[in-house]
Amino acid sequence: MGFSMLGSSWSFRLSPNMSPSETPKLTERDPIFLKMRFGHPIRASKNRALKCRSVMSEDFVERSSPSEVKKELEICFDLIRRLGRGIVYLGSARVPPNHSHYLQAQELSRDAANLLDCTTWSGAGPGLMDAVTKGALEAEKPVGGIKIEKEAGEWTASKFHPYLPPQNYHTCRFFSARKHGLVDAAIRNNVSDRTAVIALPGGIGTLDEMFEILALIQLKRIGSVLPVPFIVMNYDSFYSKLFEFIESCENLGTVSKGEVSALWKVCNYNFEALTYLAEFYELPYASTKPETELRKTAHG
């Protein structure tokens, strides 16, 4: 009875009848090898190692010391201390400016910044992140950004933001530092702090950030003393399939009934989100637009 590993650039087969003398002999010159717990050393092909190195972008520089990540964290935390905590937006970097979701996000950011009178935070990239940056600037409220060197599948040509002042954002090399920074920007340390996390339509990166923060809320790492509102903007039923999946998880028992719905507030329109934030922080708010007209404007 043997074991084989195929479908990659290297394969091997082990048999219980194989004697140690029949196994490939490894020398100190072999760069990569695996040693299985049953004692048979297994070597990976050098071609695989070369292939892995070749696909790595020449622009990427690996971390040489944990202190590099620590330094980035310190920069992010200092940036947040200077600008203040507030609303953290998560969303796609790929949505164009003429899309209805872009226009809705820009409107939401402007109105929410005015309502909570707080700093607006995002990844300071293109797409919906750019929309919320513009919206908060229209409200003449503080705007902060924690960028990443890679956005929307491409290495950015520059670490600089096209119109935010340099002292209002930082470009991270490491995703861990960026994530820590964005989470810290939403944490409430005082009753007077008005913060929130708002998830706009997005892809893998947005879902990653959404569920990471939700897990922290669920485990009471965030909001255990002072709750932080978490809002999902379900523009044009964008997240409906995700909600169906969560329902399937509940039916299967991997998620308790109502567990996820207790962590977030789902809103289809901006006025719903703004009303929820006003009620959460006991602020006066009266929507003059029960339903946004931006979707009609965008689609002509």
Coordinates of C-alpha atoms in Angstrom, one line a residue:
M1 CA 0.0 0.0 0.0
G2 CA 1.6 3.2 -1.1
F3 CA 1.0 7.0 -0.8
S4 CA 1.4 9.4 -3.6
M5 CA 1.2 13.1 -4.0
L6 CA 0.4 14.3 -7.5
G7 CA -0.9 17.4 -9.2
S8 CA 2.1 19.5 -8.3
S9 CA 5.6 19.9 -9.7
W10 CA 6.9 17.0 -7.5
S11 CA 5.6 13.6 -6.4
F12 CA 6.6 10.7 -4.3
R13 CA 5.4 7.3 -3.3
L14 CA 6.1 5.5 0.0
S15 CA 5.5 1.8 0.6
P16 CA 5.5 0.0 4.0
N17 CA 7.7 -2.7 2.2
M18 CA 10.3 -0.1 1.3
S19 CA 13.5 -0.4 3.3
P20 CA 15.4 2.7 4.5
S21 CA 18.2 1.8 2.1
E22 CA 15.9 2.1 -0.8
T23 CA 14.8 5.7 0.0
P24 CA 16.5 8.6 -1.7
K25 CA 19.6 9.7 0.1
L26 CA 19.6 13.4 1.1
T27 CA 22.7 15.4 1.5
E28 CA 23.4 18.8 3.1
R29 CA 23.3 20.3 -0.4
D30 CA 19.6 19.6 -0.8
P31 CA 17.9 22.9 -0.3
I32 CA 14.4 21.7 0.6
F33 CA 13.3 18.4 2.1
L34 CA 10.5 17.1 4.2
K35 CA 10.9 14.4 6.8
M36 CA 7.7 12.5 7.5
R37 CA 7.0 11.4 11.1
F38 CA 7.5 7.7 10.1
G39 CA 11.1 8.4 9.3
H40 CA 11.2 8.5 5.5
P41 CA 12.9 11.7 4.3
I42 CA 11.1 13.2 1.3
R43 CA 12.7 15.8 -0.9
A44 CA 10.9 18.4 -3.0
S45 CA 12.1 19.2 -6.5
K46 CA 14.5 22.1 -6.9
N47 CA 12.4 23.2 -9.8
R48 CA 9.4 23.8 -7.5
A49 CA 11.6 26.0 -5.2
L50 CA 12.8 28.0 -8.2
K51 CA 9.3 28.4 -9.5
C52 CA 8.1 29.7 -6.2
R53 CA 10.8 32.3 -6.1
S54 CA 10.2 33.3 -9.7
V55 CA 6.6 34.2 -9.2
M56 CA 7.4 36.6 -6.4
S57 CA 7.2 40.2 -7.5
E58 CA 10.6 42.0 -7.7
D59 CA 8.9 44.9 -5.9
F60 CA 8.2 42.9 -2.8
V61 CA 10.8 42.8 0.0
E62 CA 10.4 40.2 2.6
R63 CA 10.3 41.1 6.3
S64 CA 13.8 40.9 7.7
S65 CA 12.9 41.5 11.3
P66 CA 9.7 41.6 13.5
S67 CA 10.7 45.1 14.4
E68 CA 9.7 46.3 10.9
V69 CA 6.1 45.3 11.6
K70 CA 6.3 46.9 15.1
K71 CA 7.5 50.1 13.6
E72 CA 4.5 50.2 11.2
L73 CA 2.1 49.5 14.0
E74 CA 3.5 52.4 16.0
I75 CA 3.1 54.7 13.0
C76 CA -0.5 53.6 12.5
F77 CA -1.4 54.1 16.2
D78 CA 0.2 57.5 16.3
L79 CA -1.8 58.5 13.2
I80 CA -5.0 57.4 14.9
R81 CA -4.1 59.3 18.1
R82 CA -3.5 62.5 16.1
L83 CA -6.7 62.3 13.9
G84 CA -9.0 60.6 16.3
R85 CA -11.1 57.4 16.1
G86 CA -14.2 57.3 14.0
I87 CA -16.0 55.4 11.3
V88 CA -14.0 52.7 9.6
Y89 CA -15.2 51.8 6.1
L90 CA -14.4 48.5 4.4
G91 CA -15.1 48.1 0.7
S92 CA -14.0 47.3 -2.8
A93 CA -11.1 49.0 -4.5
R94 CA -12.4 48.1 -7.9
V95 CA -15.7 50.0 -8.2
P96 CA -15.5 52.9 -10.7
P97 CA -16.6 56.4 -9.8
N98 CA -19.7 56.3 -12.1
H99 CA -21.1 53.2 -10.3
S100 CA -24.2 53.7 -8.1
H101 CA -22.5 52.1 -5.2
Y102 CA -19.6 54.6 -5.4
L103 CA -22.1 57.5 -5.4
Q104 CA -24.1 56.0 -2.5
A105 CA -20.9 55.4 -0.5
Q106 CA -19.8 59.0 -1.0
E107 CA -23.2 60.3 0.1
L108 CA -23.2 58.0 3.2
S109 CA -19.7 59.0 4.2
R110 CA -20.6 62.7 4.0
D111 CA -23.8 62.4 6.0
A112 CA -22.3 60.0 8.6
A113 CA -19.3 62.2 9.2
N114 CA -21.7 65.1 9.8
L115 CA -23.9 63.0 12.0
L116 CA -21.2 61.6 14.3
D117 CA -18.8 64.5 13.9
C118 CA -15.9 62.1 13.8
T119 CA -12.9 61.1 11.7
T120 CA -13.5 58.9 8.6
W121 CA -11.1 56.0 8.1
S122 CA -10.5 53.7 5.2
G123 CA -7.8 51.9 3.3
A124 CA -7.3 55.2 1.4
G125 CA -7.2 53.3 -1.9
P126 CA -9.3 53.6 -5.1
G127 CA -12.9 52.4 -5.6
L128 CA -15.3 52.7 -2.6
M129 CA -12.4 53.7 -0.3
D130 CA -12.0 56.8 -2.5
A131 CA -15.7 57.4 -2.4
V132 CA -15.8 57.6 1.4
T133 CA -12.7 59.8 1.4
K134 CA -14.3 62.3 -0.9
G135 CA -17.6 62.2 1.0
A136 CA -15.9 63.0 4.4
L137 CA -13.9 65.8 2.8
E138 CA -17.1 67.3 1.4
A139 CA -18.3 67.3 5.0
E140 CA -15.1 69.1 6.0
K141 CA -14.4 66.5 8.7
P142 CA -11.1 64.8 9.4
V143 CA -10.1 61.9 7.1
G144 CA -7.4 59.3 7.8
G145 CA -6.2 56.4 5.7
I146 CA -4.1 53.3 6.2
K147 CA -3.0 52.2 2.7
I148 CA -1.3 49.0 1.6
E149 CA 1.3 48.8 -1.1
K150 CA -0.8 46.3 -3.1
E151 CA -4.4 47.1 -4.0
A152 CA -7.0 45.7 -6.4
G153 CA -4.5 43.0 -7.7
E154 CA -1.8 45.4 -8.8
W155 CA 1.3 46.9 -7.1
T156 CA 0.6 50.6 -6.7
A157 CA 2.9 52.9 -8.7
S158 CA 3.3 55.2 -5.8
K159 CA 2.9 55.2 -2.0
F160 CA 1.4 58.6 -2.2
H161 CA -2.3 59.5 -2.1
P162 CA -3.5 61.8 -5.0
Y163 CA -5.1 64.4 -2.7
L164 CA -5.0 63.5 1.0
P165 CA -2.3 65.4 2.9
P166 CA 0.7 63.1 3.7
Q167 CA 0.2 63.6 7.5
N168 CA -3.3 62.0 7.2
Y169 CA -2.3 58.6 5.9
H170 CA 0.3 55.9 6.1
T171 CA 1.2 53.3 3.5
C172 CA 1.9 49.9 5.1
R173 CA 4.1 47.1 3.7
F174 CA 2.4 44.5 6.0
F175 CA -1.3 43.6 6.0
S176 CA -1.1 42.8 9.7
A177 CA -0.1 46.3 10.6
R178 CA -2.8 47.8 8.4
K179 CA -5.5 45.5 9.9
H180 CA -4.4 46.3 13.5
G181 CA -4.6 50.0 12.6
L182 CA -8.0 49.9 11.1
V183 CA -9.4 47.9 14.0
D184 CA -7.8 50.4 16.5
A185 CA -9.5 53.3 14.7
A186 CA -12.9 51.9 15.5
I187 CA -12.4 51.0 19.2
R188 CA -14.2 53.1 21.7
N189 CA -12.2 54.0 24.8
N190 CA -14.6 56.6 26.2
V191 CA -18.4 57.0 26.3
S192 CA -18.0 60.2 24.2
D193 CA -16.3 58.3 21.3
R194 CA -18.5 57.8 18.3
T195 CA -17.2 55.1 16.1
A196 CA -18.5 52.4 13.7
V197 CA -17.5 49.8 11.2
I198 CA -19.4 50.1 7.9
A199 CA -18.9 47.3 5.3
L200 CA -19.7 48.4 1.8
P201 CA -19.9 45.9 -1.2
G202 CA -16.5 44.3 -1.8
G203 CA -14.6 41.1 -2.7
I204 CA -12.2 38.8 -0.9
G205 CA -10.3 41.5 0.9
T206 CA -13.5 43.1 2.2
L207 CA -14.9 39.8 3.4
D208 CA -11.6 39.0 5.1
E209 CA -11.7 42.3 7.0
M210 CA -15.5 42.0 7.8
F211 CA -15.3 38.6 9.3
E212 CA -12.1 39.2 11.2
I213 CA -13.7 42.2 12.9
L214 CA -16.9 40.3 13.5
A215 CA -14.9 37.5 15.1
L216 CA -13.2 40.1 17.4
I217 CA -16.6 41.5 18.4
Q218 CA -18.0 38.0 18.9
L219 CA -15.1 37.1 21.2
K220 CA -15.5 40.4 23.0
R221 CA -12.1 41.6 22.0
I222 CA -13.9 44.7 20.6
G223 CA -16.9 46.4 22.2
S224 CA -17.0 44.3 25.3
V225 CA -17.4 47.5 27.5
L226 CA -18.4 50.1 24.9
P227 CA -20.2 48.5 21.9
V228 CA -19.2 49.5 18.4
P229 CA -22.0 49.4 15.7
F230 CA -21.2 47.2 12.7
I231 CA -23.3 48.0 9.6
V232 CA -23.4 46.0 6.4
M233 CA -24.6 48.1 3.4
N234 CA -26.6 45.6 1.2
Y235 CA -26.8 47.9 -1.8
D236 CA -28.9 46.3 -4.5
S237 CA -29.0 43.0 -2.5
F238 CA -25.3 42.7 -3.0
Y239 CA -24.8 40.5 0.2
S240 CA -28.0 38.5 -0.1
K241 CA -26.2 35.3 -1.1
L242 CA -23.9 35.7 1.8
F243 CA -26.9 35.9 4.1
E244 CA -28.2 32.7 2.6
F245 CA -24.9 31.0 3.3
I246 CA -25.0 32.1 6.9
E247 CA -28.6 30.7 7.1
S248 CA -27.2 27.4 5.8
C249 CA -24.6 27.5 8.5
E250 CA -27.3 28.0 11.1
N251 CA -29.3 25.1 9.7
L252 CA -26.2 22.9 9.8
G253 CA -25.4 24.0 13.3
T254 CA -22.0 25.5 12.6
V255 CA -23.4 28.9 13.6
S256 CA -26.0 29.4 16.3
K257 CA -29.4 30.8 15.3
G258 CA -29.3 34.6 15.3
E259 CA -25.6 34.6 16.3
V260 CA -24.4 36.6 13.3
S261 CA -27.5 38.9 13.0
A262 CA -26.8 40.0 16.6
L263 CA -23.4 41.2 15.6
W264 CA -24.3 43.4 12.7
K265 CA -27.0 45.7 11.3
V266 CA -28.0 45.1 7.7
C267 CA -29.1 48.2 5.8
N268 CA -30.3 48.4 2.2
Y269 CA -30.2 52.2 2.0
N270 CA -28.2 55.0 3.5
F271 CA -31.1 56.5 5.5
E272 CA -31.4 53.2 7.3
A273 CA -27.8 53.2 8.3
L274 CA -27.9 56.9 9.4
T275 CA -31.1 56.3 11.4
Y276 CA -29.5 53.3 13.1
L277 CA -26.3 55.3 14.0
A278 CA -28.5 58.2 15.3
E279 CA -30.5 55.9 17.5
F280 CA -27.3 54.0 18.7
Y281 CA -25.7 57.3 19.9
E282 CA -28.9 59.0 20.8
L283 CA -28.5 61.8 18.3
P284 CA -31.2 63.8 16.5
Y285 CA -31.6 62.8 12.9
A286 CA -34.4 63.2 10.4
S287 CA -33.9 61.8 6.9
T288 CA -35.1 64.0 4.1
K289 CA -34.5 61.3 1.5
P290 CA -36.3 58.0 2.4
E291 CA -34.7 56.4 -0.6
T292 CA -31.5 57.5 -2.4
E293 CA -31.9 58.9 -6.0
L294 CA -28.2 58.2 -6.8
R295 CA -28.9 54.8 -8.2
K296 CA -31.2 56.2 -10.8
T297 CA -28.7 59.0 -11.6
A298 CA -25.8 56.6 -12.1
H299 CA -27.7 54.3 -14.4
G300 CA -29.2 57.2 -16.4

